[in-house]
Coordinates of C-alpha atoms and ligand atoms in Angstrom, one line a residue:
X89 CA 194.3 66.3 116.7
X90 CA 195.5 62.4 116.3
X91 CA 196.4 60.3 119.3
X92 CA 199.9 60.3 118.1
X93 CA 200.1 64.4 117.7
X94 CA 198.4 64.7 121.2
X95 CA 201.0 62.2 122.3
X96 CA 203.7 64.3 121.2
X97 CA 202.4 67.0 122.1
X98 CA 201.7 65.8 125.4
X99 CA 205.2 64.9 125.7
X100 CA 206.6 68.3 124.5
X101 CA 204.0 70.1 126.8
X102 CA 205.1 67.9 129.9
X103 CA 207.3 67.7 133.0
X104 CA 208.0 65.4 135.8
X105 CA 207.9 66.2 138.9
X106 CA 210.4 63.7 140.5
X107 CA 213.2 64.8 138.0
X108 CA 215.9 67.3 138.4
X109 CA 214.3 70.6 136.0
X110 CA 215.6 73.5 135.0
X111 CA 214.3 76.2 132.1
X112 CA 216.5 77.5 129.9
X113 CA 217.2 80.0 127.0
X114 CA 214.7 82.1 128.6
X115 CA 214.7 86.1 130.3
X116 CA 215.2 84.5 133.5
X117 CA 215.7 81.3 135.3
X118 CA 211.8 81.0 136.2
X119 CA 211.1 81.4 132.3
X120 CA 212.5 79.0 128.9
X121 CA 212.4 75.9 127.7
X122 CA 211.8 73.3 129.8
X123 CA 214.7 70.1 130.7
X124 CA 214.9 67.1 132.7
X125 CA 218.4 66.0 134.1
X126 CA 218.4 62.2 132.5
X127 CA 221.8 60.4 133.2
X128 CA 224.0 63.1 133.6
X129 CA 222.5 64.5 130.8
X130 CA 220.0 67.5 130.0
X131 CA 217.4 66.3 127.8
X132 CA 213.4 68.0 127.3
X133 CA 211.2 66.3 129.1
X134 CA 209.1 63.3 128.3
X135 CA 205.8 62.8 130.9
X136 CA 202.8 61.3 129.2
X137 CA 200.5 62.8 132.6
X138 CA 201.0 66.8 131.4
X139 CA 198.7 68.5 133.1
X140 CA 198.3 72.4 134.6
X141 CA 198.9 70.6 138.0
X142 CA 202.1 69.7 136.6
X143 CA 203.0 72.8 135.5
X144 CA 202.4 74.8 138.7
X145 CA 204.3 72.2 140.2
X146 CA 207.2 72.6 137.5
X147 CA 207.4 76.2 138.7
X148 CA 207.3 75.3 142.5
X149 CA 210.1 73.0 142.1
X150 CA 212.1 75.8 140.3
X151 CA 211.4 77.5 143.4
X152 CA 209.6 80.2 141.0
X153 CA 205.9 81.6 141.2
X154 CA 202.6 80.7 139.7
X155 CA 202.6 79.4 135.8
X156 CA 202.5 82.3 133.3
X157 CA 202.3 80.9 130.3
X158 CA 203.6 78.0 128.7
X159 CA 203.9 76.8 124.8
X160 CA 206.1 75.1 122.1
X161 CA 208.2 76.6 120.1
X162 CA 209.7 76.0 116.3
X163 CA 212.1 73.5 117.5
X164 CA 209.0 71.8 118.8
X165 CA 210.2 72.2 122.8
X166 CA 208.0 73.4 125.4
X167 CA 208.8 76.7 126.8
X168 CA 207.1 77.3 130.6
X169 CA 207.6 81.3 132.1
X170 CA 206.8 81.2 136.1
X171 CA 206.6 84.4 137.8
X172 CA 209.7 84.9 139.4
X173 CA 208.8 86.2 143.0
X174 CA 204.7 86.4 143.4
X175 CA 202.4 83.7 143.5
X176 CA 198.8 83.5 144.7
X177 CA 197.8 80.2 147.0
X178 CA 194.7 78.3 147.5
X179 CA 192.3 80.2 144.9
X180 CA 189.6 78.7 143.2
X181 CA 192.1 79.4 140.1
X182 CA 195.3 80.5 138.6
X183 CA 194.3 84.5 139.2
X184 CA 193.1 84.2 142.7
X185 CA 194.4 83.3 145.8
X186 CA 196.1 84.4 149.2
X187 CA 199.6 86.4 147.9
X188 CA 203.1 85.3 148.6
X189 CA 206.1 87.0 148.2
X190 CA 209.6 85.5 147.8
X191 CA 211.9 87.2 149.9
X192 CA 215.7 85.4 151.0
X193 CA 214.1 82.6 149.0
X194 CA 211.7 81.8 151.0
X195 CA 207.7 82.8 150.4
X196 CA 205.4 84.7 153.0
X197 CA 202.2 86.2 152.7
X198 CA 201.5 90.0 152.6
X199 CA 200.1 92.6 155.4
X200 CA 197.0 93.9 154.3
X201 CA 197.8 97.5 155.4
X202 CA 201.3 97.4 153.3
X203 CA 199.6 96.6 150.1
X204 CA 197.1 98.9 147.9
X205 CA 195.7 99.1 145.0
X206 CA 198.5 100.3 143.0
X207 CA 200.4 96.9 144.3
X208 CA 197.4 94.7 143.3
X209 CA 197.8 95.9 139.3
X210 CA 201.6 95.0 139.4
X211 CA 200.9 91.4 140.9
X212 CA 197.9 90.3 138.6
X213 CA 199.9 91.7 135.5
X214 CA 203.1 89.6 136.8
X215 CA 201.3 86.7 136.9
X216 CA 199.8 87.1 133.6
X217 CA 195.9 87.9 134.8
X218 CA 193.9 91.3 134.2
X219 CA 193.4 93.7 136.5
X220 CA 192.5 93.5 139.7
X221 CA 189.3 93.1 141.3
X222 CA 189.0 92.6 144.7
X223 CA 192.1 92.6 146.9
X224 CA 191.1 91.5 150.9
X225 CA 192.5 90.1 153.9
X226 CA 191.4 86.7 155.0
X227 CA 190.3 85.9 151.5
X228 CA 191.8 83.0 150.8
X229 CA 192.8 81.2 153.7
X230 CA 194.5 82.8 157.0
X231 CA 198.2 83.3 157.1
X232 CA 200.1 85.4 159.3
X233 CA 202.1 87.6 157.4
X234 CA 206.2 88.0 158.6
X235 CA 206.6 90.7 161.4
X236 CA 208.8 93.2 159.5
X237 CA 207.7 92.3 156.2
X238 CA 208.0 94.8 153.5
X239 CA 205.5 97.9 152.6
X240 CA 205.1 97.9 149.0
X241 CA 205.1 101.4 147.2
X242 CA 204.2 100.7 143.5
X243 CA 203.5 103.4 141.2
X244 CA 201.1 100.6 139.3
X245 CA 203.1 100.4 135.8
X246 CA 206.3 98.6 137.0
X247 CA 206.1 95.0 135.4
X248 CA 207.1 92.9 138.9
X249 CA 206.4 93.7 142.9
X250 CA 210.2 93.3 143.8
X251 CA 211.1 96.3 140.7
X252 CA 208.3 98.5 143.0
X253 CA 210.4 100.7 145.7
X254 CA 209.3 99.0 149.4
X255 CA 210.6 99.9 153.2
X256 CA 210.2 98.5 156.1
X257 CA 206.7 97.8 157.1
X258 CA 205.3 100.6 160.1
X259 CA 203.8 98.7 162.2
X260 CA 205.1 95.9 164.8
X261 CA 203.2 92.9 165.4
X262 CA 200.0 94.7 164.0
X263 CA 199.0 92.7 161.4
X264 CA 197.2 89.9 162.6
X265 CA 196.6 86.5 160.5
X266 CA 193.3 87.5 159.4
X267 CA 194.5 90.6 157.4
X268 CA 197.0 88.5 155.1
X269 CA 196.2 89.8 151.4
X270 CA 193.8 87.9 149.2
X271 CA 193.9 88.9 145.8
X272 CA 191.5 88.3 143.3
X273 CA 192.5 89.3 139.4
X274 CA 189.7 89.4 136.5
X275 CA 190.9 86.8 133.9
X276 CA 192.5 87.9 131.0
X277 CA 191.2 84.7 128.5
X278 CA 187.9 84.8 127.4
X279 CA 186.2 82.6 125.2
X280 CA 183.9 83.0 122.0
X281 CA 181.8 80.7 119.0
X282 CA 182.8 82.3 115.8
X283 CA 181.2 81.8 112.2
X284 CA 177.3 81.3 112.3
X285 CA 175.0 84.2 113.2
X286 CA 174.6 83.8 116.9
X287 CA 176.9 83.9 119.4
X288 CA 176.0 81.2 121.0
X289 CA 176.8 78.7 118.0
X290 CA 180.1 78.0 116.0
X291 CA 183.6 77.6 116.3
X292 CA 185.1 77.6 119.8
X293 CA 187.8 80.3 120.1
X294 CA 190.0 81.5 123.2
X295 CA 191.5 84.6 123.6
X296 CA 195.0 84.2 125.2
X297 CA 197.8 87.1 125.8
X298 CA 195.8 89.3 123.5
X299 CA 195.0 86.3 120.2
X300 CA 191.9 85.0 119.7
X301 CA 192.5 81.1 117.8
X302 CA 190.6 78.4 118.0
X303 CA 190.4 75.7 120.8
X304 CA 191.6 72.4 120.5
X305 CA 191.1 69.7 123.3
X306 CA 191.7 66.1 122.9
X307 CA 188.8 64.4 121.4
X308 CA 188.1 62.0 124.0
X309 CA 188.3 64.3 126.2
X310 CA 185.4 66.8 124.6
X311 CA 182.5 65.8 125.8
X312 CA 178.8 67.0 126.2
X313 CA 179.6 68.2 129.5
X314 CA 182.5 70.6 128.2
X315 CA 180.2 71.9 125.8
X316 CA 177.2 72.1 128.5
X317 CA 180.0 74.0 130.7
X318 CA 180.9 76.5 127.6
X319 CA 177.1 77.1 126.5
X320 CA 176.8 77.8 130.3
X321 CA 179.9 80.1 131.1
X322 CA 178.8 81.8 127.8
X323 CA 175.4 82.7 129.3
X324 CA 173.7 80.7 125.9
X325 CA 171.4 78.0 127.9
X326 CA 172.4 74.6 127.7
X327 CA 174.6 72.0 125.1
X328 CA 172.5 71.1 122.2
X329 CA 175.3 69.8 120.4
X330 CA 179.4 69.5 119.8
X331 CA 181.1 67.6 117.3
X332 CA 184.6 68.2 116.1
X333 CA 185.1 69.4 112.6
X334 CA 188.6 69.3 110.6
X335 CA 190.1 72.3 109.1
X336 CA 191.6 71.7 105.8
X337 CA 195.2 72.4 107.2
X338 CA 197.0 72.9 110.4
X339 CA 197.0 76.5 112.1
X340 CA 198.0 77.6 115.5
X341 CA 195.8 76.6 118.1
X342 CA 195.1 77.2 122.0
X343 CA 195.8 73.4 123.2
X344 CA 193.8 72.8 126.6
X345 CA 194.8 70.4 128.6
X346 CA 192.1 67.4 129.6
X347 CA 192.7 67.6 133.1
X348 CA 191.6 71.5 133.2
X349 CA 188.1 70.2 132.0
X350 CA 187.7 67.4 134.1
X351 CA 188.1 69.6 137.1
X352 CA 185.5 70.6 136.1
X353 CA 187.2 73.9 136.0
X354 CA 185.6 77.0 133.7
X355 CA 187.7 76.8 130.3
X356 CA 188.7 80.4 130.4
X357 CA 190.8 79.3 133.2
X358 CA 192.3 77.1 131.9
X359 CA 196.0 77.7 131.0
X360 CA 196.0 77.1 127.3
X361 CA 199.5 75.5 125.3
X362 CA 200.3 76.6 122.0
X363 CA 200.3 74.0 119.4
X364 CA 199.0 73.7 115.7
X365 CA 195.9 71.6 115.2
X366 CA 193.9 71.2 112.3
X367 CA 191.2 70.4 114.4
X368 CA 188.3 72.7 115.9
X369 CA 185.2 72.3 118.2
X370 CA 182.0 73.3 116.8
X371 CA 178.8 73.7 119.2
X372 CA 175.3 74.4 119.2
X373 CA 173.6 75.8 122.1
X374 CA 170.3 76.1 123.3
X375 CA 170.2 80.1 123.7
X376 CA 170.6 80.3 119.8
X377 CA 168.3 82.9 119.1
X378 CA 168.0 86.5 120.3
X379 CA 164.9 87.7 122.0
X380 CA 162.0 88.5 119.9
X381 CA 160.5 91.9 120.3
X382 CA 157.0 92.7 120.8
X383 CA 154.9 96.2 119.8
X384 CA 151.8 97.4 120.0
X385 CA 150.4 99.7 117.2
X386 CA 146.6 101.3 117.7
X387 CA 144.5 103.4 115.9
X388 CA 144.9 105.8 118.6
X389 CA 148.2 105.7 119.7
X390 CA 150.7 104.7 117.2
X391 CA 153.3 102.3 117.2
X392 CA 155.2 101.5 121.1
X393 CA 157.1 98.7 122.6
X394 CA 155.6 96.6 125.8
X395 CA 156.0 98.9 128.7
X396 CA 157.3 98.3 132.1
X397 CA 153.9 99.7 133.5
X398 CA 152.1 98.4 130.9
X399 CA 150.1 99.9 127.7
X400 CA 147.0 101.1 127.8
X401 CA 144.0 101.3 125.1
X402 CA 140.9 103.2 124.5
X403 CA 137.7 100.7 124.2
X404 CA 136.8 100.2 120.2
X405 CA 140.1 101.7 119.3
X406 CA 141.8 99.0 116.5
X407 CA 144.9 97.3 117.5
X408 CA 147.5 95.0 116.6
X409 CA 150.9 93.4 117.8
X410 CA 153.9 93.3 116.2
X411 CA 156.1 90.6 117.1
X412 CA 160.1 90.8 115.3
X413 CA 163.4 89.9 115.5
X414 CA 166.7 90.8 114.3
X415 CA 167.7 88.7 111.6
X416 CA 169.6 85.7 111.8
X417 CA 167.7 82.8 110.0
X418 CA 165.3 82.6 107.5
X419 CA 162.0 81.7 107.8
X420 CA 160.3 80.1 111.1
X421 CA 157.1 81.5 112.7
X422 CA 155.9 83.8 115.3
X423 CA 153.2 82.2 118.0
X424 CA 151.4 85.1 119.9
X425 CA 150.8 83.9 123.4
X426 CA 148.1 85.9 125.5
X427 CA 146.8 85.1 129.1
X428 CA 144.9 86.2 131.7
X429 CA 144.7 85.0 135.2
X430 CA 142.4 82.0 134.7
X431 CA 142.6 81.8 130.6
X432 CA 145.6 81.0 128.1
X433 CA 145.2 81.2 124.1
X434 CA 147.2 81.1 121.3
X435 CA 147.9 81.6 117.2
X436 CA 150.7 80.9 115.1
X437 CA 151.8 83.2 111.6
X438 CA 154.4 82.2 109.8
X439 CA 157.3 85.0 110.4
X440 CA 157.8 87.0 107.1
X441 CA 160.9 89.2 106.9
X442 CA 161.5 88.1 110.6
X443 CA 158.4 89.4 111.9
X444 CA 154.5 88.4 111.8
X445 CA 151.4 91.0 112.2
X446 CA 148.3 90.2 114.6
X447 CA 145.0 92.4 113.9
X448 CA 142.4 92.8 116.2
X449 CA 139.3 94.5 116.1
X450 CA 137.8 97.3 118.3
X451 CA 139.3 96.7 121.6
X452 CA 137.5 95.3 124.7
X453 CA 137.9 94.6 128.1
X454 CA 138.8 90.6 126.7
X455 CA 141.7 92.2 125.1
X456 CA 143.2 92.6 128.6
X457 CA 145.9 90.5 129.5
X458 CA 149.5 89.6 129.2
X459 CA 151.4 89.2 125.3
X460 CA 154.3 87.3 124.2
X461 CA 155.8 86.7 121.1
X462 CA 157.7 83.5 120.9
X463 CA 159.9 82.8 117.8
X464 CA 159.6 79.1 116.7
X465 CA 162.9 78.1 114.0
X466 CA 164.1 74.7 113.1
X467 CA 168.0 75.2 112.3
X468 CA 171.0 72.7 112.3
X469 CA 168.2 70.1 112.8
X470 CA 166.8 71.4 115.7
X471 CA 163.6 73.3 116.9
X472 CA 164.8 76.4 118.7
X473 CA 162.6 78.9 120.2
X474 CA 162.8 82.3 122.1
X475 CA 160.2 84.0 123.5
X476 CA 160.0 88.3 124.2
X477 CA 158.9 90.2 127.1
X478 CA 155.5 90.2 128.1
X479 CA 153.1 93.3 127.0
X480 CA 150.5 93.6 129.6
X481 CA 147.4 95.3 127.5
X482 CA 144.7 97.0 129.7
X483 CA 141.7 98.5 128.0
X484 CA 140.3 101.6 129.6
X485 CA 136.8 103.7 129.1
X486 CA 138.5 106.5 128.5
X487 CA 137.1 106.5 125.2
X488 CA 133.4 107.8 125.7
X489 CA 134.7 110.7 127.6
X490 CA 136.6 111.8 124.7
X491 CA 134.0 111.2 122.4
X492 CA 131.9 113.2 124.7
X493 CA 134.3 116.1 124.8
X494 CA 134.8 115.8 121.0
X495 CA 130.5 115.4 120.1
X496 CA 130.2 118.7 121.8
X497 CA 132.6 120.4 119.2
X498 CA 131.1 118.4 116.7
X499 CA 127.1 119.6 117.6
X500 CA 128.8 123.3 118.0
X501 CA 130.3 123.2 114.5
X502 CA 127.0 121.2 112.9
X503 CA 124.8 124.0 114.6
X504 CA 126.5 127.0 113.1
X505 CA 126.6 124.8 109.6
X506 CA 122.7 124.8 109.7
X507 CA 122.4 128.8 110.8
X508 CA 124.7 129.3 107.5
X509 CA 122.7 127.0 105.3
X510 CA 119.4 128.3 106.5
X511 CA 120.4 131.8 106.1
X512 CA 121.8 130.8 102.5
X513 CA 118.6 129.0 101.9
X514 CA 116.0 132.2 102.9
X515 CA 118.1 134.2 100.3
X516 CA 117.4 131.6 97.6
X517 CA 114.1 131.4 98.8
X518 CA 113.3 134.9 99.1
X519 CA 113.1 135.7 94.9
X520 CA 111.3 132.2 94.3
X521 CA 108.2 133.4 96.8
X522 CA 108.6 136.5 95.0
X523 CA 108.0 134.5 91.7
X524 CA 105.2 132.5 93.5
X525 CA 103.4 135.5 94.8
X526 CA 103.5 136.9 91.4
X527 CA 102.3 134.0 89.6
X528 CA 99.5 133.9 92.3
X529 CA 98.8 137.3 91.0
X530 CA 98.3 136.2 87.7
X531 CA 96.3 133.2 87.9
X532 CA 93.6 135.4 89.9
X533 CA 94.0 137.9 87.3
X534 CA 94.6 134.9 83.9
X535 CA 95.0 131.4 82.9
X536 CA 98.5 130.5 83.1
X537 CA 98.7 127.2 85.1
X538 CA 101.7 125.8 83.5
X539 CA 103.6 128.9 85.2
X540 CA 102.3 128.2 88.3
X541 CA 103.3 124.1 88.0
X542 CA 106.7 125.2 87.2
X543 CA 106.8 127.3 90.3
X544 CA 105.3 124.5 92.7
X545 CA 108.0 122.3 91.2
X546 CA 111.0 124.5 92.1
X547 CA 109.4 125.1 95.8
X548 CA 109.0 121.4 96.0
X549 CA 112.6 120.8 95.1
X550 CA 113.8 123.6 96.9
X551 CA 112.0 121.9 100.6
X552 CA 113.9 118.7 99.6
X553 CA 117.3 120.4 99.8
X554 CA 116.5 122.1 103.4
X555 CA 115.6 118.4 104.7
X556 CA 118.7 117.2 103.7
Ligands
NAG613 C1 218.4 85.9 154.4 O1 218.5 84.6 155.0 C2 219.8 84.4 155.5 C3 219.8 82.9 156.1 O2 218.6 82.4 156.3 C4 220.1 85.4 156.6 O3 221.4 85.2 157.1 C5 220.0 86.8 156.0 O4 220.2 87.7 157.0 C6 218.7 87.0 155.4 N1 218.6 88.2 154.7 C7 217.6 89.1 154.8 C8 217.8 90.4 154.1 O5 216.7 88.9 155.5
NAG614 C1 212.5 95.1 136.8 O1 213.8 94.6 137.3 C2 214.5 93.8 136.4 C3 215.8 93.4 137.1 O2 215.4 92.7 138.3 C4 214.9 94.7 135.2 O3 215.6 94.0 134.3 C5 213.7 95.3 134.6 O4 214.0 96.2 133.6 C6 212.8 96.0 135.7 N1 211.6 96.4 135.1 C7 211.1 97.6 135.4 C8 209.8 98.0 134.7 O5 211.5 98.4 136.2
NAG615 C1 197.8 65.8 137.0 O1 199.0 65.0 136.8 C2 199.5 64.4 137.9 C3 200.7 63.6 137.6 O2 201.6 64.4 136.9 C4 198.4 63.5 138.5 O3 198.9 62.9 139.7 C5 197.2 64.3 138.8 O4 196.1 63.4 139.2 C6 196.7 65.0 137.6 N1 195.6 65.8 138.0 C7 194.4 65.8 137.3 C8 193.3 66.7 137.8 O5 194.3 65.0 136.4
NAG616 C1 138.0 84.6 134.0 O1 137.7 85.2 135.2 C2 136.9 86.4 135.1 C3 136.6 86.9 136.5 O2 137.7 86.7 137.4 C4 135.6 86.0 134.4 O3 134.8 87.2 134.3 C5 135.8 85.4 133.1 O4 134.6 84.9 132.5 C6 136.8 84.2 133.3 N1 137.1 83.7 131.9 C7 137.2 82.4 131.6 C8 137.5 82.1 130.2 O5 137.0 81.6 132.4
NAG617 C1 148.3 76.9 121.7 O1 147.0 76.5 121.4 C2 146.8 75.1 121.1 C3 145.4 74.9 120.8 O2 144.9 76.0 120.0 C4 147.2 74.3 122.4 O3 147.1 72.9 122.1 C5 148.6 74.6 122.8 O4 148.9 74.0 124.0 C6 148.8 76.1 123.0 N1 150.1 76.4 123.3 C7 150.5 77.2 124.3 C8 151.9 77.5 124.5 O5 149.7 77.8 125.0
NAG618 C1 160.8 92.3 103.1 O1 161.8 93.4 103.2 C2 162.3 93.8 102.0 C3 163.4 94.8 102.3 O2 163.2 95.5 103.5 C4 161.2 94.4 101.1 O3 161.8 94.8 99.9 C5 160.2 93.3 100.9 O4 159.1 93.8 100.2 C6 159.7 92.8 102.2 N1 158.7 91.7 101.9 C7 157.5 91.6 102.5 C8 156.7 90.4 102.1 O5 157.1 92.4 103.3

């Protein structure tokens, strides 16, 4: 957005507070568009210094509640809806605070003991929040609520307190100023980076009165430290960079305004303005990547991930570690990190098809320690990294028991292989001796040695076989 369409903007969006105001055209006199009594005349307002501030105190000069919404319609006016009868006081935003109620025109704060939970829901819808999450005396600030006040009986789906049916509060001079109701109601915006394959990278969108669009905040006014503050409330580490990008045409837009962020104030609490921008935010933070994962996969064992209690391997048993991660750029490498107490070592492979394969030999007690896979990628002209949870290896001795246990089957099955083999062999053996003893027989009786070589040969033979 141009200086001169944030200008008019700023001047459609605006108010000021030392005029005479009034909203019109709207459901009811704390909702419409907004005018400013200028010589007699009823004219929309024209205030360069627009900001939330100003708005909430539009609505309190209307005598109405806390600031709904506000945004510009076709005729390019600004349209601002107050709640009519509830507003919340001295919160650390627009959907927290201590609760008034207008009653005889005139606001007072709420008994804790006429108010449930049922009450709460009506309120925070009414003044445009989600649903309640904590609703408390003495939250936000003491107050004593009105002897006589009002016991509210909402059912929970009626769309303002004063609809909810109410009598005449029970107890006299019971509540006492620390049990005035603070209400606290989850925010209904949320925000979100759009278009690159993390979440926490892309397009800055809002989500306001159900519609995600993008966010548009005056250039000037978009600085590293909104971005560090969105990278931040998104849980994605810190800024690594924001520039503003423009769209090809003009589409609707959540406008913030620049006072919200210099408050220093979380962007989803801010109180967006409609508007049409071709202009977008686009940011880069440091949380980029998802975690890497890391598994362990042995001869003995299989494949399994890093356990809380850690895995365990036999001694000489093959290993390796898998580190991956879900796909969201190409290329980059995996660096396996192991330590011990008193020892830290490292190796690098380069990460094909997001993930990188690290043999080891027969396990030994040096194997023991602590594994980490860390993802190294340069994207958007940055180095990124993430690194997974740790595998703590131990390597146990477990192994020569169960090659103990497992030798004893092993001499048990050779043992009854040799009984078979000798039993086969004496009943080979038995007609050759028979042959030898015969061809003994002969030779005493006549010359036939080349009988008796052949039958040397085949005993000969026959003893090689039984030593194998
Ligand atoms: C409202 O206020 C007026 C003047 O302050 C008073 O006369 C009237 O009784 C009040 N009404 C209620 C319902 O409290
Ligand atoms: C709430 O009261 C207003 C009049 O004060 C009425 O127009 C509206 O329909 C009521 N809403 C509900 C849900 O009762
Ligand atoms: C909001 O605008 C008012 C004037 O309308 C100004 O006095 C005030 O300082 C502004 N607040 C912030 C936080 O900029
Ligand atoms: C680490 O400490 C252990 C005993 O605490 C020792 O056996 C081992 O040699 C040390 N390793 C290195 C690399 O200093
Ligand atoms: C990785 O190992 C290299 C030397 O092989 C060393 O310079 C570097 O500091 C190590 N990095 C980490 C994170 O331990
Ligand atoms: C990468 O994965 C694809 C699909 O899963 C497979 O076809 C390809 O062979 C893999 N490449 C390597 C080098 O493992």
């Amino acid at each position: 957005m141009d200086q001169t369409a944030l200008m008019l903007l700023l001047c459609l969006c605006s108010s000021a507070l030392s005029d005479e105001l009034r909203l019109v055209a709207g459901r009811s006199r704390c909702g419409g568009r907004l005018e400013k009594k200028n010589l007699g005349d009823w004219e929309p307002v024209k205030e360069w210094n627009w900001n939330f501030t100003s708005a909430a105190g539009a609505c309190r000069q209307l005598h109405c509640g806390s600031v709904v919404s506000s945004r510009r319609d076709k005729d390019d006016n600004v349209e601002i809806i107050c709640s009519d009868s509830v507003r919340l006081v001295q919160g650390t935003n627009r959907c927290s605070g201590r609760l008034e109620v207008k009653t005889n025109q005139s606001w007072s704060s709420v008994c804790e003991k006429d108010f449930d939970l049922q009450d709460a829901e009506v309120v925070c819808r009414e003044i445009g929040c989600g649903p309640p999450s904590v609703h408390q005396g003495a939250l936000y600030g003491e107050a004593e609520a009105p002897v006589g006040s009002r016991e509210f009986l909402c059912e929970g789906s009626e769309s303002a307190l004063l609809n909810c049916s109410s009598r005449k509060s029970s107890g006299r001079n019971s509540c006492s100023p620390g049990q005035a109701v603070g209400l606290t109601c989850s925010d209904q915006d949320d925000i979100r980076l759009v278009g690159e394959a993390s979440r926490c990278a892309g397009r800055l969108e809002m989500i306001y009165q159900e519609e995600w669009r993008p966010v548009d905040v005056w250039d000037s006014y978009w600085t590293m430290n909104s971005a560090a503050a969105v990278c931040a409330e998104l849980d994605c580490g810190s800024a690594v960079s924001a520039r503003n990008s423009e769209e090809a045409s003009e589409r609707p837009v959540w406008f913030i305004f620049p006072d919200c962020l210099q408050s220093g104030s979380a962007l989803k609490n801010c109180l967006p303005c409609d508007a049409t921008s071709d202009q977008s935010h686009q940011l880069i933070c440091s949380g980029l990547l998802v975690e890497p994962l890391i598994f362990l996969s042995s001869s003995t064992d299989g494949v399994s991930t890093g356990r809380k209690q850690g895995s365990e391997l036999l001694i000489g048993s093959h290993f390796s570690i898998i580190c991956s991660i879900r796909p969201q750029y190409d290329g980059g490498s995996f660096q396996l990190i192991f330590s011990t107490s008193n020892y830290t070592q490292n190796q690098t492979l380069p990460a094909v098809n997001h993930s990188a394969l690290f043999l080891f030999s027969a396990a030994g007690h040096a194997h023991q320690g602590t594994y980490r896979c860390v993802y190294h990628v340069y994207v958007f002209s940055y180095n990124f990294s993430s690194i997974s949870q740790p595998l703590n290896l131990t390597v146990s001795g477990k192994l020569m028991e169960s090659i103990r246990k497992s030798s004893a089957s092993v001499s048990a099955f050779l043992t009854a292989l040799i009984i078979r083999l000798v039993v086969v062999l004496l009943g080979m053996l038995g007609p050759v001796l028979v042959l030898y003893f015969k061809a003994r027989r002969n030779q005493k009786s006549g010359p036939e040695n080349n009988h008796h070589d052949e039958g040397s040969r085949a005993e000969g033979s026959l003893e090689e076989e039984t030593a194998v």
